[in-house]
mmCIF file of C-alpha atoms and ligand atoms in Angstrom:
data_model
loop_
_atom_site.group_PDB
_atom_site.id
_atom_site.type_symbol
_atom_site.label_atom_id
_atom_site.label_comp_id
_atom_site.label_asym_id
_atom_site.label_seq_id
_atom_site.Cartn_x
_atom_site.Cartn_y
_atom_site.Cartn_z
ATOM 1 C CA UNK A 22 -16.754 -39.316 -12.428
ATOM 2 C CA UNK A 23 -20.126 -37.657 -11.838
ATOM 3 C CA UNK A 24 -20.819 -40.173 -9.060
ATOM 4 C CA UNK A 25 -17.452 -39.497 -7.416
ATOM 5 C CA UNK A 26 -18.179 -35.777 -7.476
ATOM 6 C CA UNK A 27 -21.519 -36.395 -5.782
ATOM 7 C CA UNK A 28 -19.907 -38.566 -3.098
ATOM 8 C CA UNK A 29 -17.269 -35.878 -2.390
ATOM 9 C CA UNK A 30 -19.989 -33.217 -2.223
ATOM 10 C CA UNK A 31 -22.055 -35.314 0.187
ATOM 11 C CA UNK A 32 -18.946 -35.929 2.328
ATOM 12 C CA UNK A 33 -18.146 -32.209 2.466
ATOM 13 C CA UNK A 34 -21.743 -31.429 3.412
ATOM 14 C CA UNK A 35 -21.473 -33.906 6.295
ATOM 15 C CA UNK A 36 -18.185 -32.424 7.475
ATOM 16 C CA UNK A 37 -19.183 -28.799 6.921
ATOM 17 C CA UNK A 38 -22.982 -28.572 7.031
ATOM 18 C CA UNK A 39 -24.209 -25.452 5.169
ATOM 19 C CA UNK A 40 -25.270 -22.674 7.524
ATOM 20 C CA UNK A 41 -27.677 -19.796 7.062
ATOM 21 C CA UNK A 42 -26.052 -16.476 5.994
ATOM 22 C CA UNK A 43 -28.353 -14.655 8.371
ATOM 23 C CA UNK A 44 -28.795 -16.676 11.592
ATOM 24 C CA UNK A 45 -25.991 -19.258 11.213
ATOM 25 C CA UNK A 46 -28.345 -22.177 11.864
ATOM 26 C CA UNK A 47 -27.896 -25.182 9.592
ATOM 27 C CA UNK A 48 -29.873 -24.777 6.382
ATOM 28 C CA UNK A 49 -30.147 -28.500 5.673
ATOM 29 C CA UNK A 50 -29.976 -27.564 1.999
ATOM 30 C CA UNK A 51 -26.867 -27.100 -0.060
ATOM 31 C CA UNK A 52 -28.583 -25.100 -2.748
ATOM 32 C CA UNK A 53 -29.883 -22.198 -0.704
ATOM 33 C CA UNK A 54 -27.855 -19.794 1.432
ATOM 34 C CA UNK A 55 -30.606 -19.104 3.980
ATOM 35 C CA UNK A 56 -32.528 -21.396 6.328
ATOM 36 C CA UNK A 57 -36.244 -21.894 5.684
ATOM 37 C CA UNK A 58 -37.213 -19.609 8.542
ATOM 38 C CA UNK A 59 -35.109 -16.637 7.371
ATOM 39 C CA UNK A 60 -36.117 -17.198 3.765
ATOM 40 C CA UNK A 61 -39.792 -17.114 4.729
ATOM 41 C CA UNK A 62 -39.302 -13.708 6.383
ATOM 42 C CA UNK A 63 -37.904 -12.045 3.266
ATOM 43 C CA UNK A 64 -40.334 -9.772 1.451
ATOM 44 C CA UNK A 65 -39.564 -9.958 -2.257
ATOM 45 C CA UNK A 66 -41.016 -7.123 -4.333
ATOM 46 C CA UNK A 67 -43.791 -8.527 -6.469
ATOM 47 C CA UNK A 68 -46.184 -6.914 -8.930
ATOM 48 C CA UNK A 69 -47.983 -4.591 -8.687
ATOM 49 C CA UNK A 70 -45.388 -1.919 -7.946
ATOM 50 C CA UNK A 71 -44.831 1.697 -8.975
ATOM 51 C CA UNK A 72 -43.634 1.786 -12.563
ATOM 52 C CA UNK A 73 -41.306 4.661 -11.668
ATOM 53 C CA UNK A 74 -39.872 4.254 -8.149
ATOM 54 C CA UNK A 75 -40.581 0.531 -7.698
ATOM 55 C CA UNK A 76 -42.548 0.932 -4.445
ATOM 56 C CA UNK A 77 -44.811 -2.084 -3.938
ATOM 57 C CA UNK A 78 -48.615 -1.804 -3.773
ATOM 58 C CA UNK A 79 -50.936 -3.981 -1.764
ATOM 59 C CA UNK A 80 -53.322 -6.238 -3.628
ATOM 60 C CA UNK A 81 -53.263 -7.184 -7.267
ATOM 61 C CA UNK A 82 -53.375 -5.414 -10.628
ATOM 62 C CA UNK A 83 -51.055 -3.723 -13.097
ATOM 63 C CA UNK A 84 -47.994 -1.644 -12.227
ATOM 64 C CA UNK A 85 -48.780 2.083 -12.134
ATOM 65 C CA UNK A 86 -47.432 5.351 -10.708
ATOM 66 C CA UNK A 87 -47.508 5.829 -6.923
ATOM 67 C CA UNK A 88 -48.652 9.005 -5.165
ATOM 68 C CA UNK A 89 -45.068 10.194 -4.611
ATOM 69 C CA UNK A 90 -44.103 9.815 -8.281
ATOM 70 C CA UNK A 91 -47.303 11.506 -9.457
ATOM 71 C CA UNK A 92 -46.278 14.598 -7.475
ATOM 72 C CA UNK A 93 -42.500 14.666 -7.750
ATOM 73 C CA UNK A 94 -40.180 14.160 -10.643
ATOM 74 C CA UNK A 95 -37.077 12.117 -10.108
ATOM 75 C CA UNK A 96 -33.877 12.674 -12.066
ATOM 76 C CA UNK A 97 -33.671 8.915 -12.671
ATOM 77 C CA UNK A 98 -35.964 7.221 -15.177
ATOM 78 C CA UNK A 99 -36.727 4.218 -13.037
ATOM 79 C CA UNK A 100 -35.799 2.726 -9.677
ATOM 80 C CA UNK A 101 -36.154 -0.884 -8.635
ATOM 81 C CA UNK A 102 -35.355 -2.725 -5.457
ATOM 82 C CA UNK A 103 -35.482 -6.382 -4.661
ATOM 83 C CA UNK A 104 -36.931 -6.378 -1.133
ATOM 84 C CA UNK A 105 -39.055 -4.487 1.320
ATOM 85 C CA UNK A 106 -37.195 -3.728 4.530
ATOM 86 C CA UNK A 107 -37.408 -6.313 7.309
ATOM 87 C CA UNK A 108 -34.944 -7.826 9.786
ATOM 88 C CA UNK A 109 -33.382 -10.551 7.640
ATOM 89 C CA UNK A 110 -32.471 -8.322 4.694
ATOM 90 C CA UNK A 111 -31.362 -5.560 7.092
ATOM 91 C CA UNK A 112 -28.972 -7.996 8.805
ATOM 92 C CA UNK A 113 -27.561 -9.279 5.513
ATOM 93 C CA UNK A 114 -26.894 -5.703 4.347
ATOM 94 C CA UNK A 115 -25.475 -4.705 7.717
ATOM 95 C CA UNK A 116 -23.088 -7.686 7.734
ATOM 96 C CA UNK A 117 -21.908 -6.863 4.240
ATOM 97 C CA UNK A 118 -21.520 -3.170 4.991
ATOM 98 C CA UNK A 119 -19.843 -3.244 8.367
ATOM 99 C CA UNK A 120 -18.132 -6.572 8.730
ATOM 100 C CA UNK A 121 -17.324 -7.109 5.062
ATOM 101 C CA UNK A 122 -18.748 -10.638 5.209
ATOM 102 C CA UNK A 123 -17.957 -12.232 1.911
ATOM 103 C CA UNK A 124 -20.625 -14.857 2.565
ATOM 104 C CA UNK A 125 -23.095 -12.113 1.681
ATOM 105 C CA UNK A 126 -21.799 -11.840 -1.869
ATOM 106 C CA UNK A 127 -23.014 -15.257 -2.982
ATOM 107 C CA UNK A 128 -26.198 -14.811 -0.924
ATOM 108 C CA UNK A 129 -27.158 -11.627 -2.784
ATOM 109 C CA UNK A 130 -26.378 -13.265 -6.110
ATOM 110 C CA UNK A 131 -28.665 -16.171 -5.251
ATOM 111 C CA UNK A 132 -31.435 -13.883 -3.967
ATOM 112 C CA UNK A 133 -31.350 -11.623 -7.032
ATOM 113 C CA UNK A 134 -31.916 -14.670 -9.221
ATOM 114 C CA UNK A 135 -35.193 -15.335 -7.378
ATOM 115 C CA UNK A 136 -36.433 -11.788 -8.005
ATOM 116 C CA UNK A 137 -38.822 -10.746 -10.781
ATOM 117 C CA UNK A 138 -37.578 -7.170 -10.641
ATOM 118 C CA UNK A 139 -34.230 -7.559 -12.403
ATOM 119 C CA UNK A 140 -36.009 -8.382 -15.668
ATOM 120 C CA UNK A 141 -37.418 -4.886 -15.531
ATOM 121 C CA UNK A 142 -34.056 -3.163 -15.814
ATOM 122 C CA UNK A 143 -32.949 -1.956 -19.256
ATOM 123 C CA UNK A 144 -29.616 -3.383 -20.362
ATOM 124 C CA UNK A 145 -27.151 -0.670 -19.328
ATOM 125 C CA UNK A 146 -23.922 0.433 -21.019
ATOM 126 C CA UNK A 147 -22.389 1.084 -17.609
ATOM 127 C CA UNK A 148 -23.130 -0.122 -14.082
ATOM 128 C CA UNK A 149 -22.069 2.527 -11.565
ATOM 129 C CA UNK A 150 -21.921 1.841 -7.825
ATOM 130 C CA UNK A 151 -22.829 4.828 -5.614
ATOM 131 C CA UNK A 152 -19.388 6.033 -4.564
ATOM 132 C CA UNK A 153 -18.057 6.564 -1.071
ATOM 133 C CA UNK A 154 -15.849 9.542 -0.323
ATOM 134 C CA UNK A 155 -12.166 8.607 -0.318
ATOM 135 C CA UNK A 156 -11.953 9.208 3.448
ATOM 136 C CA UNK A 157 -14.812 6.801 4.180
ATOM 137 C CA UNK A 158 -13.517 4.282 1.638
ATOM 138 C CA UNK A 159 -10.131 4.203 3.378
ATOM 139 C CA UNK A 160 -11.799 3.676 6.739
ATOM 140 C CA UNK A 161 -14.094 0.862 5.562
ATOM 141 C CA UNK A 162 -11.654 -0.658 3.133
ATOM 142 C CA UNK A 163 -14.236 -1.362 0.428
ATOM 143 C CA UNK A 164 -17.343 0.112 -1.170
ATOM 144 C CA UNK A 165 -20.321 -2.131 -0.457
ATOM 145 C CA UNK A 166 -22.133 -0.837 -3.567
ATOM 146 C CA UNK A 167 -19.241 -2.003 -5.748
ATOM 147 C CA UNK A 168 -19.234 -5.396 -3.992
ATOM 148 C CA UNK A 169 -22.968 -5.674 -4.690
ATOM 149 C CA UNK A 170 -22.521 -4.688 -8.349
ATOM 150 C CA UNK A 171 -19.961 -7.459 -8.818
ATOM 151 C CA UNK A 172 -22.169 -9.876 -6.940
ATOM 152 C CA UNK A 173 -25.372 -9.154 -8.881
ATOM 153 C CA UNK A 174 -23.758 -8.832 -12.312
ATOM 154 C CA UNK A 175 -20.814 -11.250 -12.362
ATOM 155 C CA UNK A 176 -20.969 -11.584 -16.140
ATOM 156 C CA UNK A 177 -20.951 -7.802 -16.696
ATOM 157 C CA UNK A 178 -17.608 -7.021 -15.055
ATOM 158 C CA UNK A 179 -16.474 -4.803 -17.939
ATOM 159 C CA UNK A 180 -19.546 -2.596 -17.556
ATOM 160 C CA UNK A 181 -18.976 -2.031 -13.831
ATOM 161 C CA UNK A 182 -17.074 1.244 -13.475
ATOM 162 C CA UNK A 183 -16.123 2.827 -10.170
ATOM 163 C CA UNK A 184 -14.097 5.705 -11.610
ATOM 164 C CA UNK A 185 -16.876 7.576 -13.453
ATOM 165 C CA UNK A 186 -19.241 8.650 -10.691
ATOM 166 C CA UNK A 187 -17.289 10.201 -7.819
ATOM 167 C CA UNK A 188 -18.150 11.575 -4.402
ATOM 168 C CA UNK A 189 -16.369 14.899 -4.093
ATOM 169 C CA UNK A 190 -17.592 15.881 -0.657
ATOM 170 C CA UNK A 191 -17.540 13.884 2.539
ATOM 171 C CA UNK A 192 -21.106 14.724 3.530
ATOM 172 C CA UNK A 193 -22.287 14.110 7.104
ATOM 173 C CA UNK A 194 -24.387 10.967 7.604
ATOM 174 C CA UNK A 195 -27.913 11.284 6.234
ATOM 175 C CA UNK A 196 -29.500 9.508 9.213
ATOM 176 C CA UNK A 197 -31.958 11.652 11.130
ATOM 177 C CA UNK A 198 -32.177 14.359 8.440
ATOM 178 C CA UNK A 199 -35.433 15.407 6.792
ATOM 179 C CA UNK A 200 -35.899 15.219 3.017
ATOM 180 C CA UNK A 201 -35.028 18.908 2.531
ATOM 181 C CA UNK A 202 -31.983 18.656 4.814
ATOM 182 C CA UNK A 203 -30.813 15.569 2.935
ATOM 183 C CA UNK A 204 -31.003 17.355 -0.401
ATOM 184 C CA UNK A 205 -29.065 20.343 1.008
ATOM 185 C CA UNK A 206 -26.509 17.996 2.532
ATOM 186 C CA UNK A 207 -25.910 16.355 -0.845
ATOM 187 C CA UNK A 208 -25.751 19.460 -3.022
ATOM 188 C CA UNK A 209 -22.616 19.256 -5.193
ATOM 189 C CA UNK A 210 -21.530 16.094 -3.387
ATOM 190 C CA UNK A 211 -21.208 14.087 -6.624
ATOM 191 C CA UNK A 212 -19.393 14.666 -9.884
ATOM 192 C CA UNK A 213 -18.500 12.680 -12.964
ATOM 193 C CA UNK A 214 -15.155 12.022 -14.472
ATOM 194 C CA UNK A 215 -14.629 10.912 -18.077
ATOM 195 C CA UNK A 216 -17.898 12.717 -18.882
ATOM 196 C CA UNK A 217 -17.421 12.276 -22.634
ATOM 197 C CA UNK A 218 -17.869 8.523 -22.191
ATOM 198 C CA UNK A 219 -21.369 9.101 -20.837
ATOM 199 C CA UNK A 220 -22.904 10.960 -23.764
ATOM 200 C CA UNK A 221 -25.865 9.003 -25.128
ATOM 201 C CA UNK A 222 -25.318 6.127 -22.723
ATOM 202 C CA UNK A 223 -27.697 4.093 -20.552
ATOM 203 C CA UNK A 224 -26.505 3.630 -16.988
ATOM 204 C CA UNK A 225 -27.584 1.686 -13.937
ATOM 205 C CA UNK A 226 -26.710 3.100 -10.512
ATOM 206 C CA UNK A 227 -26.355 0.544 -7.761
ATOM 207 C CA UNK A 228 -26.616 0.908 -3.994
ATOM 208 C CA UNK A 229 -27.600 -1.156 -0.962
ATOM 209 C CA UNK A 230 -30.596 0.799 0.346
ATOM 210 C CA UNK A 231 -33.110 3.281 -1.094
ATOM 211 C CA UNK A 232 -34.262 5.470 1.796
ATOM 212 C CA UNK A 233 -35.644 8.827 0.652
ATOM 213 C CA UNK A 234 -33.926 8.478 -2.720
ATOM 214 C CA UNK A 235 -32.039 11.787 -2.271
ATOM 215 C CA UNK A 236 -28.574 10.280 -2.781
ATOM 216 C CA UNK A 237 -29.599 8.283 -5.830
ATOM 217 C CA UNK A 238 -31.479 11.242 -7.277
ATOM 218 C CA UNK A 239 -28.430 13.479 -6.861
ATOM 219 C CA UNK A 240 -26.272 10.876 -8.632
ATOM 220 C CA UNK A 241 -28.844 10.639 -11.440
ATOM 221 C CA UNK A 242 -28.834 14.440 -11.809
ATOM 222 C CA UNK A 243 -25.103 14.645 -12.485
ATOM 223 C CA UNK A 244 -25.263 11.684 -14.854
ATOM 224 C CA UNK A 245 -28.121 13.204 -16.844
ATOM 225 C CA UNK A 246 -26.269 16.552 -16.927
ATOM 226 C CA UNK A 247 -23.276 14.682 -18.358
ATOM 227 C CA UNK A 248 -25.428 13.414 -21.244
ATOM 228 C CA UNK A 249 -26.738 9.994 -20.188
ATOM 229 C CA UNK A 250 -29.987 9.244 -21.993
ATOM 230 C CA UNK A 251 -31.318 6.713 -19.498
ATOM 231 C CA UNK A 252 -30.509 6.441 -15.809
ATOM 232 C CA UNK A 253 -31.951 3.605 -13.759
ATOM 233 C CA UNK A 254 -31.416 2.706 -10.137
ATOM 234 C CA UNK A 255 -31.202 -0.663 -8.426
ATOM 235 C CA UNK A 256 -30.954 -1.228 -4.689
ATOM 236 C CA UNK A 257 -31.299 -4.296 -2.517
ATOM 237 C CA UNK A 258 -34.123 -2.858 -0.478
ATOM 238 C CA UNK A 259 -36.375 0.065 0.184
ATOM 239 C CA UNK A 260 -36.314 1.303 3.727
ATOM 240 C CA UNK A 261 -38.222 3.961 5.547
ATOM 241 C CA UNK A 262 -35.875 3.217 8.409
ATOM 242 C CA UNK A 263 -32.168 3.856 8.313
ATOM 243 C CA UNK A 264 -29.992 0.767 8.224
ATOM 244 C CA UNK A 265 -27.274 1.581 10.731
HETATM 245 ZN ZN1 ZN B 4 -31.593 -18.409 9.155
HETATM 246 ZN ZN1 ZN B 5 -43.356 5.743 -7.259
#
């Protein structure tokens, strides 16, 4: 039986050779969703990184606080991301966000399993995707943060809740705004529903990209105000550029 399964698998691979989720070239390997070249370009976050915001440091040593976190205080307790921004991860996120490519879902699951960062996240009571405003959700048809949550935590489906953290205001795009303008733009943009469920709870907020952190910080603020004891953030990558 096992042998038959292997023969069928080999036959399918011959008929439909696995292609790279990023460049569509053949991967030559059934077990990985990216070709060797694309995989080599990815910049996984490795230690040492900032123990608060997750920003990676050059060189070796222990995790410690970065200059930004020494000066500013975030509303979230900890942020982690899996990758540093570069072209391959930007394309994978872009494809997921704008063309709804389902191929990306299994790719992100596979990539997250290769990351050391996920072990750093405290087990949450709830996993909350950063919400889109209803208007934008209707236009896009899906919330990429919710797709990512389901992709990264397939065994935690009951914890993933999209009806607790809500986006009340359809804020203009954040691209091109300074840090102060971003914060102004987001003021009162988020709210929580079913607030009583959050008292004393640990939550993980999920999004695709951490840029200045303003959006995630604003979400963390309303969650802390609602009584969450621990709010952590997970994104696919950190970007100083805007993924458009
Ligand atoms: Zn490739
Ligand atoms: Zn930091």
